[in-house]
Short mmCIF file of C-alpha atoms and ligand atoms in Angstrom, two decimals:
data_model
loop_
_atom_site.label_atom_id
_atom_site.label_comp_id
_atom_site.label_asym_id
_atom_site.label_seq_id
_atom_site.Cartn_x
_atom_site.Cartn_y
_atom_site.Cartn_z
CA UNK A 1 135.59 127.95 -40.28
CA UNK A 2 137.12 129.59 -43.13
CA UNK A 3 140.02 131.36 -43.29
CA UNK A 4 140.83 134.09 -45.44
CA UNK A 5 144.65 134.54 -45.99
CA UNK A 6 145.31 137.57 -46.96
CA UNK A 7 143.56 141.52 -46.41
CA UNK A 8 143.87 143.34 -49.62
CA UNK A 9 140.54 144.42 -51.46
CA UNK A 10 140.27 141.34 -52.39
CA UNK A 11 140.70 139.00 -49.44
CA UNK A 12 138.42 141.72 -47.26
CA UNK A 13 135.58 141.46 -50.00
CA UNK A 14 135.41 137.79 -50.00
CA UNK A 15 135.65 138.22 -46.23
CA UNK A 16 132.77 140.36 -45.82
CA UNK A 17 130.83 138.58 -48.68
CA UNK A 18 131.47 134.92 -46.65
CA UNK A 19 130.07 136.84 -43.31
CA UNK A 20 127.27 138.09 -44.79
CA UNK A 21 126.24 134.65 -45.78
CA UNK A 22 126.84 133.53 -42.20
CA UNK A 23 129.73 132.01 -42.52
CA UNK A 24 132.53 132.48 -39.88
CA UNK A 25 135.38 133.79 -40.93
CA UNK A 26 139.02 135.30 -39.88
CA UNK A 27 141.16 136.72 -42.10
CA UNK A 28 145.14 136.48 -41.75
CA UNK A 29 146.82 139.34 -42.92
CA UNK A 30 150.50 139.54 -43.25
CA UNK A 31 151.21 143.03 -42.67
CA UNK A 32 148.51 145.80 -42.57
CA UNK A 33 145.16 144.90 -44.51
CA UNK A 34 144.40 147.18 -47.36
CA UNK A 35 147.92 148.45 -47.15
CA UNK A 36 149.39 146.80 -50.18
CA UNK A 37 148.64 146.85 -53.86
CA UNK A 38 145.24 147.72 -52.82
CA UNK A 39 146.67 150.86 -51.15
CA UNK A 40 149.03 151.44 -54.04
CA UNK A 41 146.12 150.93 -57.13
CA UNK A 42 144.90 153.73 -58.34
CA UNK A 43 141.23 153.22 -58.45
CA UNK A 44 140.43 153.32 -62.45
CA UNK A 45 137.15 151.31 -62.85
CA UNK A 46 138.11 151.10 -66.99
CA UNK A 47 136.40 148.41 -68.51
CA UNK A 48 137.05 149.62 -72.15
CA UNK A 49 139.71 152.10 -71.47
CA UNK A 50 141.71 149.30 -69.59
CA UNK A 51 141.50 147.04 -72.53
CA UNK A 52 143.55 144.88 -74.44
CA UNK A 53 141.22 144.52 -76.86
CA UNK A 54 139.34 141.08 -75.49
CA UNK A 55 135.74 142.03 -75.72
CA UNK A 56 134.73 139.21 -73.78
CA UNK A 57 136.77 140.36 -70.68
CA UNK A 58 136.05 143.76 -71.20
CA UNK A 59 131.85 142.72 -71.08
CA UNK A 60 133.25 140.72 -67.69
CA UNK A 61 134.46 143.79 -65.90
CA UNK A 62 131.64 145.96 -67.28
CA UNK A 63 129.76 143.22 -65.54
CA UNK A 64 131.55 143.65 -62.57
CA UNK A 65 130.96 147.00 -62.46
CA UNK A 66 127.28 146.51 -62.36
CA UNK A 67 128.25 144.59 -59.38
CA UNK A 68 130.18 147.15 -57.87
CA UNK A 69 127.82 149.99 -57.98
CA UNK A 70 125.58 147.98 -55.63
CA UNK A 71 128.76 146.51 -53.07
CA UNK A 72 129.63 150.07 -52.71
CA UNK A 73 126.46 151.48 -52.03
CA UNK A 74 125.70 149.29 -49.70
CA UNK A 75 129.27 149.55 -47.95
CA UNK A 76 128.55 153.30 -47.57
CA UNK A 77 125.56 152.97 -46.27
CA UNK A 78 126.37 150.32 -43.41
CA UNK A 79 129.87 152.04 -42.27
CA UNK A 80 129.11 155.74 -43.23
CA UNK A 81 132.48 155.89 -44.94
CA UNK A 82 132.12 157.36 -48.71
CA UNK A 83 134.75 155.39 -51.03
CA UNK A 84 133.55 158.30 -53.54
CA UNK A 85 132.54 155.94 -56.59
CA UNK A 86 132.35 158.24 -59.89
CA UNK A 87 130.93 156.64 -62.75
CA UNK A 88 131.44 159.95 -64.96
CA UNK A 89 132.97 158.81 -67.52
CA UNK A 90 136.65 158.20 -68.73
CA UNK A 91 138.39 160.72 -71.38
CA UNK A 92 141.22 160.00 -73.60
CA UNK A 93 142.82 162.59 -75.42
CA UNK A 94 144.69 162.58 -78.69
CA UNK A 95 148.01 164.43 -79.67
CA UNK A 96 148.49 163.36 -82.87
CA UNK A 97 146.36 162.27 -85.86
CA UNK A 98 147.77 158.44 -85.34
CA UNK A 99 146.40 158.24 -81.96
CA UNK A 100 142.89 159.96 -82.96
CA UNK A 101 142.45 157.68 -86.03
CA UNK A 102 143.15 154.97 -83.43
CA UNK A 103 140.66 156.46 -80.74
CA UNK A 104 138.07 157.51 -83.59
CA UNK A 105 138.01 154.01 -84.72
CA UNK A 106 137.86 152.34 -80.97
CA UNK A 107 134.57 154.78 -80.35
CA UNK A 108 132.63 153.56 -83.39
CA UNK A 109 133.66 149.85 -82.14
CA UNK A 110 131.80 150.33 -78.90
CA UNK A 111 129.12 152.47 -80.07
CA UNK A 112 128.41 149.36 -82.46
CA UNK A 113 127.84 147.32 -79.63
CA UNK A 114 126.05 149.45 -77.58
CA UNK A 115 128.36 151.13 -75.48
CA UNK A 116 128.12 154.95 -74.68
CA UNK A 117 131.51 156.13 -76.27
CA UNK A 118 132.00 159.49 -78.03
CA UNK A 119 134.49 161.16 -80.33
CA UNK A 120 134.94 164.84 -79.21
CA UNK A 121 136.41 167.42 -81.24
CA UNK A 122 139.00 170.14 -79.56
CA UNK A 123 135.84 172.43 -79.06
CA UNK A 124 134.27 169.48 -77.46
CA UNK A 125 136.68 168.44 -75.05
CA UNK A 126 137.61 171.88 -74.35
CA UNK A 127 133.90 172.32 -72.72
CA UNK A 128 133.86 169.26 -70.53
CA UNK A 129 137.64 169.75 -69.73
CA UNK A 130 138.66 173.47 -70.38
CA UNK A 131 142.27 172.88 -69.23
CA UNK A 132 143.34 171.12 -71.64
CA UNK A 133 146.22 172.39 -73.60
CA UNK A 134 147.02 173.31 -77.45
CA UNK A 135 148.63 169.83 -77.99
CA UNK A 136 144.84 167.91 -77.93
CA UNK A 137 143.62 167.46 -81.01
CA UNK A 138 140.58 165.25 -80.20
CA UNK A 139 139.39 162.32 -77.24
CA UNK A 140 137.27 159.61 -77.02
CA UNK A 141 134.60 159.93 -73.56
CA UNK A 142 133.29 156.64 -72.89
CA UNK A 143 130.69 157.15 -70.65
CA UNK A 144 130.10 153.69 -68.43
CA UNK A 145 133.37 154.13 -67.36
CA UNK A 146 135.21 155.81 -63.91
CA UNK A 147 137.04 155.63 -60.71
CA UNK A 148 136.54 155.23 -56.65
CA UNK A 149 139.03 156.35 -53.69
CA UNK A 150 140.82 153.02 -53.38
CA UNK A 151 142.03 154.18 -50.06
CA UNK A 152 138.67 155.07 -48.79
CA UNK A 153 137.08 151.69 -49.83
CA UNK A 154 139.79 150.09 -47.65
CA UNK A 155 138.61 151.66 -44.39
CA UNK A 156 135.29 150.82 -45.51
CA UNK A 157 135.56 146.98 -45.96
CA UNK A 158 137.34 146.66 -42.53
CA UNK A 159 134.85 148.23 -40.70
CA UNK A 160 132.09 146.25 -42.91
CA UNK A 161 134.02 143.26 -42.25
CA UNK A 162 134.27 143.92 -38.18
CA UNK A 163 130.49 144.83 -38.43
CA UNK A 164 129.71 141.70 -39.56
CA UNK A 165 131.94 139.41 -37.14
CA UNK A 166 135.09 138.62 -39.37
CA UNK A 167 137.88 138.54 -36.88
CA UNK A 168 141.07 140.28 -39.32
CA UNK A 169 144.05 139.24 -37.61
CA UNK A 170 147.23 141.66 -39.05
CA UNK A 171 150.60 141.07 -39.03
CA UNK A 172 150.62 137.74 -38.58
CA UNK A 173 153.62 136.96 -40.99
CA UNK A 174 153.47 135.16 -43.82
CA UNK A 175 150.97 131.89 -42.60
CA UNK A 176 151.26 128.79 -44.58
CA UNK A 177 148.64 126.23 -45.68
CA UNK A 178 148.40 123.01 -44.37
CA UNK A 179 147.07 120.12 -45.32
CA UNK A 180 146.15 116.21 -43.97
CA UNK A 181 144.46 113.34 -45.73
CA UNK A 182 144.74 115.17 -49.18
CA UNK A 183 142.46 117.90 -48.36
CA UNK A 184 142.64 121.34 -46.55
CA UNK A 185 143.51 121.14 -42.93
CA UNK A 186 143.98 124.90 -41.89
CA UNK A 187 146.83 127.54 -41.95
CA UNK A 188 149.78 127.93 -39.55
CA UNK A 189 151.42 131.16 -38.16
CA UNK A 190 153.69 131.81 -35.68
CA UNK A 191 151.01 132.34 -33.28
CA UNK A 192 150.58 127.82 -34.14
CA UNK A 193 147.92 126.37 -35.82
CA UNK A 194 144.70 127.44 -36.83
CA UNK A 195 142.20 124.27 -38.19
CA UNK A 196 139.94 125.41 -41.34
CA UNK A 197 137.60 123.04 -43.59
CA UNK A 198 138.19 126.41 -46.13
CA UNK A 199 141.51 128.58 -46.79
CA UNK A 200 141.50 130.93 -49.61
CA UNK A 201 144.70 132.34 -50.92
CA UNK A 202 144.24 136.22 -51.71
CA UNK A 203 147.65 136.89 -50.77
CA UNK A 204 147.50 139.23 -54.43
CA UNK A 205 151.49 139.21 -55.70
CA UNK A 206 152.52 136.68 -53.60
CA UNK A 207 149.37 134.04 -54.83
CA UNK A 208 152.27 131.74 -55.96
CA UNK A 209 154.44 131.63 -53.08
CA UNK A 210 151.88 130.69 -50.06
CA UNK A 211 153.94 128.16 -48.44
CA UNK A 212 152.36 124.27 -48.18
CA UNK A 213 150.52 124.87 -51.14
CA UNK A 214 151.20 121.35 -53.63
CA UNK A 215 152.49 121.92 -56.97
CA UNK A 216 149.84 120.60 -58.85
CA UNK A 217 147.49 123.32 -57.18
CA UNK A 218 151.07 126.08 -57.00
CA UNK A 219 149.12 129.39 -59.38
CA UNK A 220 151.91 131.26 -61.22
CA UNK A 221 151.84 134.33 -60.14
CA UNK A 222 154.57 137.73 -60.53
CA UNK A 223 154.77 141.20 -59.25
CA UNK A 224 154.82 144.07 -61.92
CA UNK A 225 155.79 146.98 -60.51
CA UNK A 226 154.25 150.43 -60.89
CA UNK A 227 154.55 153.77 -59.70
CA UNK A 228 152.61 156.76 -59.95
CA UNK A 229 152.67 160.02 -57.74
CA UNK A 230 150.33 162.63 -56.40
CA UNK A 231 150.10 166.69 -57.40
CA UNK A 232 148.80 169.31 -54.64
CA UNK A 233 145.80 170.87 -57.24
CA UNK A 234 145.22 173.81 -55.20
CA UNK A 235 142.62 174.96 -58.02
CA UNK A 236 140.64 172.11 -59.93
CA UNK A 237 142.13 171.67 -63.00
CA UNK A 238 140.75 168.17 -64.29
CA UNK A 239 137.59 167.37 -63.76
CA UNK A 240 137.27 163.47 -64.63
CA UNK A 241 139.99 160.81 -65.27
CA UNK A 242 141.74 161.76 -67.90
CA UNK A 243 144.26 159.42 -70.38
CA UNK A 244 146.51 161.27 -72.04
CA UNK A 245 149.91 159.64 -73.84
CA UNK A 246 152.05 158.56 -71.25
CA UNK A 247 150.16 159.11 -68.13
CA UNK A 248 146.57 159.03 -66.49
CA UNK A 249 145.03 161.54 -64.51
CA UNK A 250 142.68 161.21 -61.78
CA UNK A 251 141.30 163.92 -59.57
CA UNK A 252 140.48 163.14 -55.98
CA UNK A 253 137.69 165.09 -54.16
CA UNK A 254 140.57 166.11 -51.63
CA UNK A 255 142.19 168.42 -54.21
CA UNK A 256 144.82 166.28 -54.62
CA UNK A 257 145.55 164.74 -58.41
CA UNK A 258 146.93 161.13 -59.42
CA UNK A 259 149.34 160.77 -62.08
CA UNK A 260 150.04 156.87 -63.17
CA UNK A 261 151.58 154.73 -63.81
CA UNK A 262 154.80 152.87 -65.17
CA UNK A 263 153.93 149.69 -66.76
CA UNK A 264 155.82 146.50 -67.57
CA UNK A 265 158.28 146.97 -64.55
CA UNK A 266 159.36 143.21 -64.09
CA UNK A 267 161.40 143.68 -61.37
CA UNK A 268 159.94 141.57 -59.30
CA UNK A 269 159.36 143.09 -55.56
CA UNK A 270 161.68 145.96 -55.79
CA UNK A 271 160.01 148.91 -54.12
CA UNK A 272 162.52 151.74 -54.96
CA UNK A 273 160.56 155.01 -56.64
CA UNK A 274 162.86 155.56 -59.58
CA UNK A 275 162.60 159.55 -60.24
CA UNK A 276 163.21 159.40 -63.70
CA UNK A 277 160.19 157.43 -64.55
CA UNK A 278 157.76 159.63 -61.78
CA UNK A 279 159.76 162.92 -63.84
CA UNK A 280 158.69 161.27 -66.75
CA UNK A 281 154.74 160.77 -65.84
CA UNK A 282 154.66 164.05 -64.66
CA UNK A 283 155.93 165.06 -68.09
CA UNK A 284 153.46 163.94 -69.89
CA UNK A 285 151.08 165.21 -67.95
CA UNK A 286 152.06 168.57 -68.48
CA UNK A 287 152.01 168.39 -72.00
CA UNK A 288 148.33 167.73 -71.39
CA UNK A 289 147.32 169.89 -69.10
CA UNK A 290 150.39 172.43 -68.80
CA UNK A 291 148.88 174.01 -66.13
CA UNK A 292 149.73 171.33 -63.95
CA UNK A 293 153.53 172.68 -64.23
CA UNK A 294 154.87 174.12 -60.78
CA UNK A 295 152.46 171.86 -58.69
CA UNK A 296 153.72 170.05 -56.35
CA UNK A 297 154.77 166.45 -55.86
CA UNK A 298 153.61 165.46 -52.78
CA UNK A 299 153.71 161.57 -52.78
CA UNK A 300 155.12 159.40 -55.06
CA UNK A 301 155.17 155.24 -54.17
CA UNK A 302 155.28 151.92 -55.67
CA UNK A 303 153.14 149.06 -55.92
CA UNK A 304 153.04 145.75 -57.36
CA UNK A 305 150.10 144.70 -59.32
CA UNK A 306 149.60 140.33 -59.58
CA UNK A 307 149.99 139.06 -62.79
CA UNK A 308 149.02 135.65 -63.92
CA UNK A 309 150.93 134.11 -67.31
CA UNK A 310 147.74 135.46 -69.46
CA UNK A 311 146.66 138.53 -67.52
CA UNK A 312 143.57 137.18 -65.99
CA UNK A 313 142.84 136.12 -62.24
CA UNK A 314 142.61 132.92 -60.69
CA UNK A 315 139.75 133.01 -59.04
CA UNK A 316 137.59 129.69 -57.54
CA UNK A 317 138.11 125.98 -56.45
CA UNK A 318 141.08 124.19 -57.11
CA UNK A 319 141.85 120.51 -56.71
CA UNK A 320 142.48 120.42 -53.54
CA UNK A 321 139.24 119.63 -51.56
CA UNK A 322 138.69 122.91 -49.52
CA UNK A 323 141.63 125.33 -51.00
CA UNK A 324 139.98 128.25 -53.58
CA UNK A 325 142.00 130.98 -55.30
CA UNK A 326 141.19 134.61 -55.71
CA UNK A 327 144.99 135.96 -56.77
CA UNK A 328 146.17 137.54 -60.28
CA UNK A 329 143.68 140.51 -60.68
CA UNK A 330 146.52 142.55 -61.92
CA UNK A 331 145.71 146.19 -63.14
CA UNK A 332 141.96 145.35 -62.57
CA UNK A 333 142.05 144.22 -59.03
CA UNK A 334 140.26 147.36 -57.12
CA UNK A 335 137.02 147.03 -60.28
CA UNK A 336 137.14 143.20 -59.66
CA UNK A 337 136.96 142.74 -55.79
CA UNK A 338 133.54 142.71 -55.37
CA UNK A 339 132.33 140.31 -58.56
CA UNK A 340 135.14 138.10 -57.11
CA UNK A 341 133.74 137.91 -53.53
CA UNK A 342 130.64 137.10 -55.27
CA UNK A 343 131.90 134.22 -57.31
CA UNK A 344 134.21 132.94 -54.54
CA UNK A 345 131.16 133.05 -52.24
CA UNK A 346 129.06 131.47 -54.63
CA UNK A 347 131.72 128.57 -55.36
CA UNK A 348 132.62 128.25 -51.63
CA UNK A 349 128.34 127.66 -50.93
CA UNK A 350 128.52 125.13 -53.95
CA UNK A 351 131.93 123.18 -52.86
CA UNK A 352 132.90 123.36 -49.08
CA UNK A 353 132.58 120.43 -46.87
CA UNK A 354 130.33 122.69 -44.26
CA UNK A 355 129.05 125.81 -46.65
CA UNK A 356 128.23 128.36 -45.25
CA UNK A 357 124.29 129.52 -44.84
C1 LIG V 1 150.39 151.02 -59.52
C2 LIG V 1 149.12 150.25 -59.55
C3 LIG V 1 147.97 150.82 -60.12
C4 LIG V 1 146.79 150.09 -60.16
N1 LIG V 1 145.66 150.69 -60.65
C5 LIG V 1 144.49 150.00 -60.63
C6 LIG V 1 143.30 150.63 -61.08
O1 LIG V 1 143.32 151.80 -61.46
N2 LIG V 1 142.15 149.91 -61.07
C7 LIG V 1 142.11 148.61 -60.66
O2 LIG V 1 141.03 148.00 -60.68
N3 LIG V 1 143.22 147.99 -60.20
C8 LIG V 1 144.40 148.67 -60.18
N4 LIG V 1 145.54 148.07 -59.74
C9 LIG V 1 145.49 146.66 -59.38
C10 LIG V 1 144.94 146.44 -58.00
O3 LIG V 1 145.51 147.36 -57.10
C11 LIG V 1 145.29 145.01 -57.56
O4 LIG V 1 144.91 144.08 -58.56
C12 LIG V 1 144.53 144.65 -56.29
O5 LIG V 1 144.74 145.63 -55.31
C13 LIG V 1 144.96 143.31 -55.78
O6 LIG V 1 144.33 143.12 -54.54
P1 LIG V 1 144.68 141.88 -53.64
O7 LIG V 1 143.82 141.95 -52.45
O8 LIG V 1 144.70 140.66 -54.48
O9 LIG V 1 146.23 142.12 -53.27
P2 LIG V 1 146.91 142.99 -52.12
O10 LIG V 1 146.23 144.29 -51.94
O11 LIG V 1 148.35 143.03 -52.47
O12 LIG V 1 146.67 142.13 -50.82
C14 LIG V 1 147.30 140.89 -50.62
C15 LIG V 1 147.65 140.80 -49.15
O13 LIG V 1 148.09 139.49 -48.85
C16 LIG V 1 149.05 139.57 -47.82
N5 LIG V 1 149.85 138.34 -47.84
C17 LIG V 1 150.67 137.90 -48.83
N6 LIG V 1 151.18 136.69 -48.50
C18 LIG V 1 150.66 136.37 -47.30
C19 LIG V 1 150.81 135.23 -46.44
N7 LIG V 1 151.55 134.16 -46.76
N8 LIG V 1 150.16 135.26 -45.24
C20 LIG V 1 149.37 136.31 -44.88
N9 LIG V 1 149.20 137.39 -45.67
C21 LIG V 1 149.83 137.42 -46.87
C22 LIG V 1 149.86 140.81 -48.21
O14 LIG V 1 150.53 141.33 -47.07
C23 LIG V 1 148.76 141.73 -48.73
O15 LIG V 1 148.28 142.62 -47.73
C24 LIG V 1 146.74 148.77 -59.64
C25 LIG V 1 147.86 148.23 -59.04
C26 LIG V 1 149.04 148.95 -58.98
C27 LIG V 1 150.22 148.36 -58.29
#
């Protein structure tokens, strides 16, 4: 048996991924599964917009969005629920000459190595994206770039996972490893103890605080808060995701647009909205698109992305015969879920005691 703690994007990917194989599998979920930072992401698949300038990671998560294409496809078609994948491109836009130099340069980087990024002149932009306002004076488009309901993709992996006989058991309360003979022994909960030769931890913020774990194995993990909130866009007035400075912009096919997000919020699980910073994300979106002034806000929330001490996930076998990680995806957690069912899968066949078939 192995048991996935855990039911974020993550934990339900590896889940379904495990089942598929034939593997049984149950999945112990805190609270409510794809209720947590998977609920609160905001669904930018943003290889090279995303960046922090590695190109190694950023050929990793274009990588994974290969992957992901296929996962979701596949999703769609066995539940019938559309997580509306868009791979139309990502545009940044400029409002000074700093940032365009900056952007101008970035696009002849990635064209150099292949990728399909663009400069586009006011006139330019203005066609793909005519609501732009006087401040642009230029954006990149990177093409291989884009953005799927997060939300959506949620409902979809449950009912893949159910489909496919993993047994998602929801607020359970925080379960704890245990372990006997200096290897994996199961998890317990309140409802007692459940015996697995497997546990993964994809318990996403809280990767470093799953109780019974040993130290040498502990992953350091911290919350970073964001927050973003939601315009009513009655008429469509963006057509892809947009960057602009200070805030993204992503139009969902329910009329409804996403403006994100605060960034280095280490505050650890505080959950409060603070309404200067939403006033402030909202700002800046209306000085790129000023007809976005006098919509309405009509959800604003918080969430709390995992951060490792470098940025990038944990993710496979650890030193403790029959314990694997999959925690610290932080702002790329919603384009990584499916490569990292895929590699946990893969490591899990390769390393458990009884793999799965
Ligand atoms: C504001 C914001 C914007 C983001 N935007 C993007 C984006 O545009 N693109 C992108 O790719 N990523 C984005 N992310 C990141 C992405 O949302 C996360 O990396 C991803 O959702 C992490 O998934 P997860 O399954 O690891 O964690 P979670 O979704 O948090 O799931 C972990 C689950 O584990 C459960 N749990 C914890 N401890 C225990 C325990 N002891 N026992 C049982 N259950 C437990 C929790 O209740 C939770 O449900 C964003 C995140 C935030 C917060």
């Amino acid at each position: 048996m192995i048991v996935v703690v855990g039911a974020g994007l993550i934990g339900l990917s590896i889940a379904y991924e495990l089942a598929k194989r034939g593997a049984e599998v149950r999945v112990l979920e805190a609270g409510d599964s794809a209720a947590s930072a998977s609920w609160s992401g905001a669904g930018r698949l943003a290889p090279f917009t995303e960046s922090d300038g590695d190109e190694a990671l950023e050929l990793f998560l274009a990588t994974a969005l290969g992957v992901y294409q296929v996962f979701v496809k596949e999703l769609h078609k066995r539940t019938g629920i559309d997580p509306y994948l868009r791979v139309d491109g990502i545009v940044e836009v400029a409002h000074d000459e700093t940032q365009a130099a900056r952007l101008r340069e970035r696009v002849e980087t990635l064209e150099g190595r292949g990728i399909h990024a663009h400069w586009l002149e006011p006139e330019d932009v203005l066609r793909i994206e005519p609501w732009l306002g006087p401040a642009t004076v230029g954006a990149s488009l990177i093409e291989d770039e884009g953005q799927i309901d997060n939300r959506q993709l949620g409902k979809a992996l449950r009912m893949a996972c159910a489909d496919t006989g993993v047994r998602i058991e929801e607020r359970t309360g925080p379960v704890a490893l245990e372990t006997a003979d200096g290897r994996v022994a199961g998890v317990r909960g309140r409802e007692g103890f459940l015996a697995a030769e497997v546990v993964v931890n994809a318990t996403g913020a809280h990767g470093g605080e799953l109780a019974g774990v040993p130290n040498e194995v502990r992953i350091p993990i911290e919350p970073v808060k964001g927050q973003l909130l939601v315009l009513a866009m009655p008429e469509r007035r963006v057509t892809r995701l947009i960057y602009a400075p200070g805030a993204y912009l992503i139009p969902r096919l329910d009329g409804t647009l996403v403006v994100g997000e605060t960034t280095d919020e280490h505050a650890g699980f505080d959950a409060r909205v603070d309404p200067f910073a939403t006033r402030r994300l909202r700002e800046a979106a209306i000085a790129a698109i000023p007809a976005l002034a006098g919509l309405d806000v009509i959800e604003q929330w918080v969430g709390h992305r995992p951060r490792s001490p470098n940025g990038r996930p944990y993710v496979g076998a650890t030193a403790l015969e029959g314990y694997f990680v999959a925690s610290g995806h932080y702002r790329n957690g919603v384009l990584l879920a499916p490569a990292t069912a895929l590699a946990i899968a893969n490591v899990i066949e390769g390393k458990a005691v009884e793999a799965p078939h």
